[in-house]
Tab-separated table of C-alpha atoms and ligand atoms in Angstrom:
chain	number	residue	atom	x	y	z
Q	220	UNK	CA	30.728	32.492	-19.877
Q	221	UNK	CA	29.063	33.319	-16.728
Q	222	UNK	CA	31.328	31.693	-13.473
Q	223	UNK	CA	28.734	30.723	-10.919
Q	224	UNK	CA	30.160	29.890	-6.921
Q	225	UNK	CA	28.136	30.130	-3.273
Q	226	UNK	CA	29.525	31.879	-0.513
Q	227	UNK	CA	29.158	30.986	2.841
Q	228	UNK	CA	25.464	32.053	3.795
Q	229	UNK	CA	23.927	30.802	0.937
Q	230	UNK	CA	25.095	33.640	-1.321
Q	231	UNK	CA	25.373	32.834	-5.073
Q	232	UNK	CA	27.778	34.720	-7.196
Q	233	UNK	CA	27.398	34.924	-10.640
Q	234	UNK	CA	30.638	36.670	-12.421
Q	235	UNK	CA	30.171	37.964	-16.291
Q	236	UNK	CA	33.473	36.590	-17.567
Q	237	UNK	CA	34.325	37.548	-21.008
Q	238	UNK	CA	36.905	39.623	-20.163
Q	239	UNK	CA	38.382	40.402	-23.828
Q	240	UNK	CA	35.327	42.499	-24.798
Q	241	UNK	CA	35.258	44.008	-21.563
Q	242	UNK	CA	32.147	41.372	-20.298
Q	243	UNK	CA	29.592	42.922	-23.036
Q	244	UNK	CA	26.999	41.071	-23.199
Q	245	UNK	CA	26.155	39.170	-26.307
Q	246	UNK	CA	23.142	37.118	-27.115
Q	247	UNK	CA	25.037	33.925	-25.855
Q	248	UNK	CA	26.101	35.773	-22.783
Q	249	UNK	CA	22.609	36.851	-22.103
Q	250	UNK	CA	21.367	33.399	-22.627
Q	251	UNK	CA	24.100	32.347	-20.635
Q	252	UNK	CA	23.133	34.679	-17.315
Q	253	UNK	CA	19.318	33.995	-17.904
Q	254	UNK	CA	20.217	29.746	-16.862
Q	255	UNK	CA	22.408	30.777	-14.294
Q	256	UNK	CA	19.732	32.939	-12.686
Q	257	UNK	CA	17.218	30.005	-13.221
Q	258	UNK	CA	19.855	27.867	-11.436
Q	259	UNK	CA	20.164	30.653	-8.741
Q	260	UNK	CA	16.239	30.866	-8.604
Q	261	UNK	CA	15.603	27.046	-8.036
Q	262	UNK	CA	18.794	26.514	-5.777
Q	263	UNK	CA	18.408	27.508	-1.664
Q	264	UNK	CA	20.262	30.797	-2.281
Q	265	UNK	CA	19.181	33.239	0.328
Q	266	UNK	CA	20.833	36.649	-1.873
Q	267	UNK	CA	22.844	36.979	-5.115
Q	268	UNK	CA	25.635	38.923	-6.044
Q	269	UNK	CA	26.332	39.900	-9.895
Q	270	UNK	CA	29.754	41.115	-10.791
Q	271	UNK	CA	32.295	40.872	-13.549
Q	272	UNK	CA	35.563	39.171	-14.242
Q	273	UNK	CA	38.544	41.475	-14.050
Q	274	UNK	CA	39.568	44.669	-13.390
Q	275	UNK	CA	38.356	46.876	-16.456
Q	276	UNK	CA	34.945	46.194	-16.140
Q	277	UNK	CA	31.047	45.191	-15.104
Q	278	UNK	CA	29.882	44.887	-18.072
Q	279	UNK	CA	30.701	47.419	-21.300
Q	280	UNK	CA	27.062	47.137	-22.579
Q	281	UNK	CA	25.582	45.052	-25.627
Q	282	UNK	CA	28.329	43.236	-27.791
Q	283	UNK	CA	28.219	46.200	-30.221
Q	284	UNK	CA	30.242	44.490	-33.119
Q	285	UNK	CA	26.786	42.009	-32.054
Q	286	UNK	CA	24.903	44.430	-33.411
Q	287	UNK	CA	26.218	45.954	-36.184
Q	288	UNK	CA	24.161	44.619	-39.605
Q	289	UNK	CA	21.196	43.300	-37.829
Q	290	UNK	CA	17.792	43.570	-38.621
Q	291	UNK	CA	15.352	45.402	-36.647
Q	292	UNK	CA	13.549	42.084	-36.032
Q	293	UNK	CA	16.657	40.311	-34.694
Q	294	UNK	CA	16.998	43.832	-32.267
Q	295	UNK	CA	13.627	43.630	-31.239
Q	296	UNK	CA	14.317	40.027	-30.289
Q	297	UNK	CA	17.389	41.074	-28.634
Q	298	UNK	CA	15.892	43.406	-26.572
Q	299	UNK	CA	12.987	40.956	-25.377
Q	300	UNK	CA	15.694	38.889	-24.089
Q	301	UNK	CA	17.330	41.655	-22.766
Q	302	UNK	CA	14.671	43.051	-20.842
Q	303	UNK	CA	13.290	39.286	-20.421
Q	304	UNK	CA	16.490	38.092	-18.224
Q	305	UNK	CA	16.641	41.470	-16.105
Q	306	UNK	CA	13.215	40.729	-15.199
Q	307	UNK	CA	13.766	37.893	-13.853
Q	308	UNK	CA	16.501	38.895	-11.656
Q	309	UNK	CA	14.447	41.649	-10.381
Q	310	UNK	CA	11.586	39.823	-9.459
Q	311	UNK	CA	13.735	37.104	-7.734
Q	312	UNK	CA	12.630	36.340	-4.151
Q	313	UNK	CA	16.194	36.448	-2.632
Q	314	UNK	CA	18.014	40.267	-2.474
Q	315	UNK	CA	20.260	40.998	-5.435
Q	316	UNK	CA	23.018	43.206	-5.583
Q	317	UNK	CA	25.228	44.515	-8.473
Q	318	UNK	CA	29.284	44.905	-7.480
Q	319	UNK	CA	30.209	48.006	-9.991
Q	320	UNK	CA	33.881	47.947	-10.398
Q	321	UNK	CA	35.425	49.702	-13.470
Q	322	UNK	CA	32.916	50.425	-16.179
Q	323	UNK	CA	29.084	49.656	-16.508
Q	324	UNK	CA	27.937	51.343	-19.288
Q	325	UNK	CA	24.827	51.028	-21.380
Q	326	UNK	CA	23.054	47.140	-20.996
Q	327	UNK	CA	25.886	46.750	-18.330
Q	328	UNK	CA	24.089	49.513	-16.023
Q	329	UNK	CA	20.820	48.156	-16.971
Q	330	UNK	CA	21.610	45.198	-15.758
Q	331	UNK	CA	22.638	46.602	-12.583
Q	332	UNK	CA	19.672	48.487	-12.478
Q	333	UNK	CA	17.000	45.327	-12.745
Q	334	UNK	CA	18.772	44.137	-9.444
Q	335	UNK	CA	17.655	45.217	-5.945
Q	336	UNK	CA	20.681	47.075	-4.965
Q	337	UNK	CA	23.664	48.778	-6.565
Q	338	UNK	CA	27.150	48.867	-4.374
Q	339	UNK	CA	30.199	50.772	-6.585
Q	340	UNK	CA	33.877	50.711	-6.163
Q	341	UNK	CA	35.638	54.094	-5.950
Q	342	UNK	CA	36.659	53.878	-9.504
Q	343	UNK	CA	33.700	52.498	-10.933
Q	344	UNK	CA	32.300	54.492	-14.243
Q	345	UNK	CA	28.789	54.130	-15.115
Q	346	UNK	CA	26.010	55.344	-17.885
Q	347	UNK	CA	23.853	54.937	-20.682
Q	348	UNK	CA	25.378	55.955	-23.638
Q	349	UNK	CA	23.414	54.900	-26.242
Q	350	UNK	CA	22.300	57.935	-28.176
Q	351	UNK	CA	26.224	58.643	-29.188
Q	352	UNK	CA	25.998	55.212	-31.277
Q	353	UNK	CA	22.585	56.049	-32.381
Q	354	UNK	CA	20.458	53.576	-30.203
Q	355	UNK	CA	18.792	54.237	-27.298
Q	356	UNK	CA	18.372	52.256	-24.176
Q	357	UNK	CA	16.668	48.686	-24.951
Q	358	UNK	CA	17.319	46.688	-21.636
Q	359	UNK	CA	14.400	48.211	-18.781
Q	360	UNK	CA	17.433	51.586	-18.721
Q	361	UNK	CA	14.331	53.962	-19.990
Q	362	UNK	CA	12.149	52.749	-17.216
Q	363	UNK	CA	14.086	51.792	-14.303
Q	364	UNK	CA	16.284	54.491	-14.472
Q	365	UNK	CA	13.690	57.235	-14.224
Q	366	UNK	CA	12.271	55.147	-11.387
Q	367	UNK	CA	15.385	55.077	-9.591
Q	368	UNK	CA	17.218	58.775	-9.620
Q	369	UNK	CA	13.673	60.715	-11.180
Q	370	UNK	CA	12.629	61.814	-14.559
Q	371	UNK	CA	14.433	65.005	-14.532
Q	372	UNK	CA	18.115	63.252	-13.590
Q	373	UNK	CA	17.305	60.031	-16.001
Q	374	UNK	CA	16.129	61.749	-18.885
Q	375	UNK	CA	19.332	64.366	-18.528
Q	376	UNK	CA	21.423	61.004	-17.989
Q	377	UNK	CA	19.948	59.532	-21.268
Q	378	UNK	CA	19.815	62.391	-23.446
Q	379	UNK	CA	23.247	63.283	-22.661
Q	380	UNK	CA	25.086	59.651	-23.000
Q	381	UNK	CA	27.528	60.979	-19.992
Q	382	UNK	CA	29.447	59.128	-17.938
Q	383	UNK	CA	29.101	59.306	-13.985
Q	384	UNK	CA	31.234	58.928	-11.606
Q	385	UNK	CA	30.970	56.568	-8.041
Q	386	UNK	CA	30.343	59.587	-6.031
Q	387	UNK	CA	27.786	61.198	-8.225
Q	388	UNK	CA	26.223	58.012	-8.425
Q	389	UNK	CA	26.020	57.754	-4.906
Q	390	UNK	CA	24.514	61.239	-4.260
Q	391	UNK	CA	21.935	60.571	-7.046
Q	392	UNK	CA	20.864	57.349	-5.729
Q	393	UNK	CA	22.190	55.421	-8.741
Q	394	UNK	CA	24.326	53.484	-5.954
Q	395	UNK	CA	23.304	52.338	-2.603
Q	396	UNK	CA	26.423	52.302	-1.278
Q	397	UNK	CA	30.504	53.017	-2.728
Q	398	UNK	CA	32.732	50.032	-1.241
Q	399	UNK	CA	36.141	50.364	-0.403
Q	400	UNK	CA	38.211	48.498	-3.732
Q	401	UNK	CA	38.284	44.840	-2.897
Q	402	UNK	CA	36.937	41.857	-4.027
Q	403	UNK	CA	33.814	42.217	-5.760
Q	404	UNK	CA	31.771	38.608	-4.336
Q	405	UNK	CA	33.049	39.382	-0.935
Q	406	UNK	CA	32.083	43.423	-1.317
Q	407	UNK	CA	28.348	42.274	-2.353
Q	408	UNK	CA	27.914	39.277	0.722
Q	409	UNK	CA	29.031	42.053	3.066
Q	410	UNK	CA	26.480	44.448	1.917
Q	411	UNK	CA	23.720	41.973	1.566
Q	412	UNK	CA	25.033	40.203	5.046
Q	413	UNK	CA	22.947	42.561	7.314
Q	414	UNK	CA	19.718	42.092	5.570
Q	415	UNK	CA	20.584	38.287	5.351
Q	416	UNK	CA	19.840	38.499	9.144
Q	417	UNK	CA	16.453	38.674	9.058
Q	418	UNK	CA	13.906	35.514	7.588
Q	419	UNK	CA	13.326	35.458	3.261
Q	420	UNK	CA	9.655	35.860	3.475
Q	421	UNK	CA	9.849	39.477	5.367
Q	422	UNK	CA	12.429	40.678	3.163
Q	423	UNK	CA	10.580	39.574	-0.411
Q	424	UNK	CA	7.264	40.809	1.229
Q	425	UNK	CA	8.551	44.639	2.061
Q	426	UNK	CA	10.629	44.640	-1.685
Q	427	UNK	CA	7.298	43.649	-3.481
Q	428	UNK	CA	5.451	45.982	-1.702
Q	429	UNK	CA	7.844	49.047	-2.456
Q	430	UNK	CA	8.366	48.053	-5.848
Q	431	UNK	CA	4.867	46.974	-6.683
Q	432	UNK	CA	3.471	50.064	-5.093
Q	433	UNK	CA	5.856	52.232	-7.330
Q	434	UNK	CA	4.602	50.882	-10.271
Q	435	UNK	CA	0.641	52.233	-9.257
Q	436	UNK	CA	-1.539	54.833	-7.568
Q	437	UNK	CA	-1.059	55.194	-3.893
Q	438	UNK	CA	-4.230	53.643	-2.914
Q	439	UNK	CA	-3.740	50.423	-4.566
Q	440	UNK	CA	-0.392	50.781	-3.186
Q	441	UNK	CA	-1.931	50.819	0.275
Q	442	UNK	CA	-3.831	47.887	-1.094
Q	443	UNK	CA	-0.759	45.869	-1.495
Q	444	UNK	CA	1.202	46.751	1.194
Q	445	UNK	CA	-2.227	45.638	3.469
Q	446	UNK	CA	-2.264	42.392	1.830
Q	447	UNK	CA	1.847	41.547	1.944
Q	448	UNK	CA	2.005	42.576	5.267
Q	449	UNK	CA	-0.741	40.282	6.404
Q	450	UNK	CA	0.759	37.416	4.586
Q	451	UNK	CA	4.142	38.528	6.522
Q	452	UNK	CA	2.268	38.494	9.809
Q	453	UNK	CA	0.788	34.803	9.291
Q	454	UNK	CA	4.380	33.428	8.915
Q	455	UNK	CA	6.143	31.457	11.115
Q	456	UNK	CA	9.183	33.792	11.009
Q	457	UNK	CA	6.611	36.540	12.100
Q	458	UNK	CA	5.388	34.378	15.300
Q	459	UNK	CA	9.033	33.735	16.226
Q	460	UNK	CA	10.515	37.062	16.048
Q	461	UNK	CA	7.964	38.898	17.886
Q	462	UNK	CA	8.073	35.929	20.634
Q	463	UNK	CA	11.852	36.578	20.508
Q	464	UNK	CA	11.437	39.803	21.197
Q	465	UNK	CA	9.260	39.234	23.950
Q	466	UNK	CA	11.298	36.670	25.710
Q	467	UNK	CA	14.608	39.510	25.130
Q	468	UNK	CA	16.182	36.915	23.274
Q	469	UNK	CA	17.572	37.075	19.527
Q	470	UNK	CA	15.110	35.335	16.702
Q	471	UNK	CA	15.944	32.079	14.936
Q	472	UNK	CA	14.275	32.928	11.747
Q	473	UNK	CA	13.445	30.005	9.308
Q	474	UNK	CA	12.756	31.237	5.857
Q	475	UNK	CA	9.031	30.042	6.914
M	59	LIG	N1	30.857	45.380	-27.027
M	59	LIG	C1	31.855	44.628	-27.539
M	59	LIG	N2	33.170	44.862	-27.290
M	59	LIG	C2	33.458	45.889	-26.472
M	59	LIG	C3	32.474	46.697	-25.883
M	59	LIG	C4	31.100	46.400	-26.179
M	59	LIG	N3	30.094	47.083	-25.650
M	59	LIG	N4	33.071	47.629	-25.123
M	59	LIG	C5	34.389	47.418	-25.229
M	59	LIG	N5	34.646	46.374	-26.039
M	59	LIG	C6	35.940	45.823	-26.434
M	59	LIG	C7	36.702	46.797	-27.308
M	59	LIG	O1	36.285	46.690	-28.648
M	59	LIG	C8	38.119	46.322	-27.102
M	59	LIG	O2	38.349	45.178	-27.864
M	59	LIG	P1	39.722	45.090	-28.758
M	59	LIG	O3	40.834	45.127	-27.742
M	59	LIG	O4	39.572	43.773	-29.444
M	59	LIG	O5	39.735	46.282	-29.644
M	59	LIG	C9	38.137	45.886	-25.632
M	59	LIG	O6	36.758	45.663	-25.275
M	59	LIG	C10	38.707	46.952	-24.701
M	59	LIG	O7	37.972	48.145	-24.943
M	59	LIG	P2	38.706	49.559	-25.189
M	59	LIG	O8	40.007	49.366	-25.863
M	59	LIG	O9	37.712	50.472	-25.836
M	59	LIG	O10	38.986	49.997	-23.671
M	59	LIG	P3	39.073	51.488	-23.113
M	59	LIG	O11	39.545	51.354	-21.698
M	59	LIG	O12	39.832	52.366	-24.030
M	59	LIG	O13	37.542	52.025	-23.096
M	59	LIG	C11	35.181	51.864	-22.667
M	59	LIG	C12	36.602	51.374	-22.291
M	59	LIG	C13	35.055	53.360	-22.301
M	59	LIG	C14	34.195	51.041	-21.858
M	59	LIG	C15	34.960	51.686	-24.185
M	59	LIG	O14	35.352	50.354	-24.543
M	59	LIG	C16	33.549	51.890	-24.627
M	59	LIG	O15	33.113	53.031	-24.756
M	59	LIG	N6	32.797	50.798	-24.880
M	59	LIG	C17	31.448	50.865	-25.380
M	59	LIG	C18	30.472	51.220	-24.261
M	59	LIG	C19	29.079	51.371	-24.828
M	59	LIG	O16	28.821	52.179	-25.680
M	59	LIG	N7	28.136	50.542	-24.312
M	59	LIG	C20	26.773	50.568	-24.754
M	59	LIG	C21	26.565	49.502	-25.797
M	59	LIG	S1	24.930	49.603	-26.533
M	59	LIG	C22	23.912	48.882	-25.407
M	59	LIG	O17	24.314	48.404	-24.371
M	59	LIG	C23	22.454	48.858	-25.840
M	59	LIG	C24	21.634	47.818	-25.100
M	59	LIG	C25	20.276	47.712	-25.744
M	59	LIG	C26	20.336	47.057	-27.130
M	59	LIG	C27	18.959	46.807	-27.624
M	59	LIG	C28	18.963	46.361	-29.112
M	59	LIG	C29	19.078	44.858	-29.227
């Protein structure tokens, strides 16, 4: 099951809890987290935090046992919905961020990887292991990854199946940010607190312009980022905080 709560702020938590199997995700599971990010996606949410149950874990990956005697059409399925439901949570409006505590291995780090940030706990563990059963990533790891930490780091990271540690994941740029242990929901609403600040429209404008523009040349990139920032600078957030600023006063940002 996937437990879904708000925090003050209008941050919505949603915790992978199937704590026996270490919160792999099965087809339910998945099916489960893609309606609660629909819920989170229609609901006034202003940032979401994804975590899992317990102490073990994130998320341990695929159900393997899932998997085992499938055919490749059921996989191929599998990893449409796989790759369909992280999709979604990265091209949510509203900031995401993945609490890594424990383990996060294969479709567990992918799923951490579709959101917009990563923040790990000290003893968080965290790769793709794949190739040692066989497989090889099938949730967005092959592409996001390389995007993330660079070809030369992902492709080592994929090839090897080895398992990272919160500080190397740090330096890399896996992680964003290693939290002191604690609990995960209020670890993510202070990270994503700060940026909560400022008003939703600025903050979806500059990610889709960063991540849009990494996914083309630079000059269409320039393209975008012309046309996103315009659309920032005719909002009503964008008339009130430069006003602020001008009357040396704090702005009172809208979501507008
Ligand atoms: N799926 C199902 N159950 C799992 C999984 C998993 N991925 N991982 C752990 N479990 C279960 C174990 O079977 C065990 O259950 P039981 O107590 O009933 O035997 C329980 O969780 C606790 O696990 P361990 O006893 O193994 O705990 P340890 O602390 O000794 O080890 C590890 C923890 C290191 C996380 C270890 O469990 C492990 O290596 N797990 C597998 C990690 C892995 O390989 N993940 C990648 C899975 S493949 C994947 O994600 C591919 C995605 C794309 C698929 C596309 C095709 C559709």
């Amino acid at each position: 099951m996937i437990q879904e709560s708000t925090l003050p702020g209008g941050i919505a938590v949603l915790t992978l809890d199937r704590q026996k199997a270490l919160n792999a995700l099965s087809f339910e599971q998945l099916l489960n987290l893609g309606q609660a990010v629909e819920r989170v996606s229609a609901s006034a949410a202003r940032g979401l935090v994804i975590t899992g149950a317990g102490a073990k874990a994130f998320c341990a990956g695929a159900d393997i046992p899932e998997l085992v005697g499938r055919t490749l059409r059921d996989e191929h399925e599998g990893a449409r919905l796989g790759q369909e439901v992280f999709q979604r949570i990265g091209q949510l409006r509203i900031p995401s961020v993945a609490v890594i505590h424990g383990y996060a291995f294969g479709g567990g780090l992918e799923l951490a990887l579709a959101c917009t940030f990563r923040v790990a706990t000290p003893a968080a563990r965290m790769g793709l292991p794949e190739v040692k059963l066989g497989l090889i990533p099938g949730y967005g790891g092959t592409q996001r990854l390389p995007r993330l930490v660079g070809e030369g780091r992902a492709l080592e990271l994929i090839l090897s199946g080895r398992t990272v540690k919160a500080d190397e994941a740090e330096r890399i740029g896996l992680v964003n940010q290693i939290a002191e242990e604690g609990e995960p929901a209020a670890i993510g609403a202070a990270y994503l607190a700060p940026m909560l600040q400022h008003g939703l429209h600025a903050l979806d404008f500059a990610r889709q312009a960063v991540q849009r523009g990494m996914q083309t040349s630079l000059e269409l990139g320039l393209r975008i980022e012309r046309d996103l920032s315009t659309l920032a600078y005719r909002s009503a957030d964008a008339t009130e905080g430069m006003q602020a600023f001008l009357e040396k006063r704090p702005p009172c940002f809208k979501d507008a």
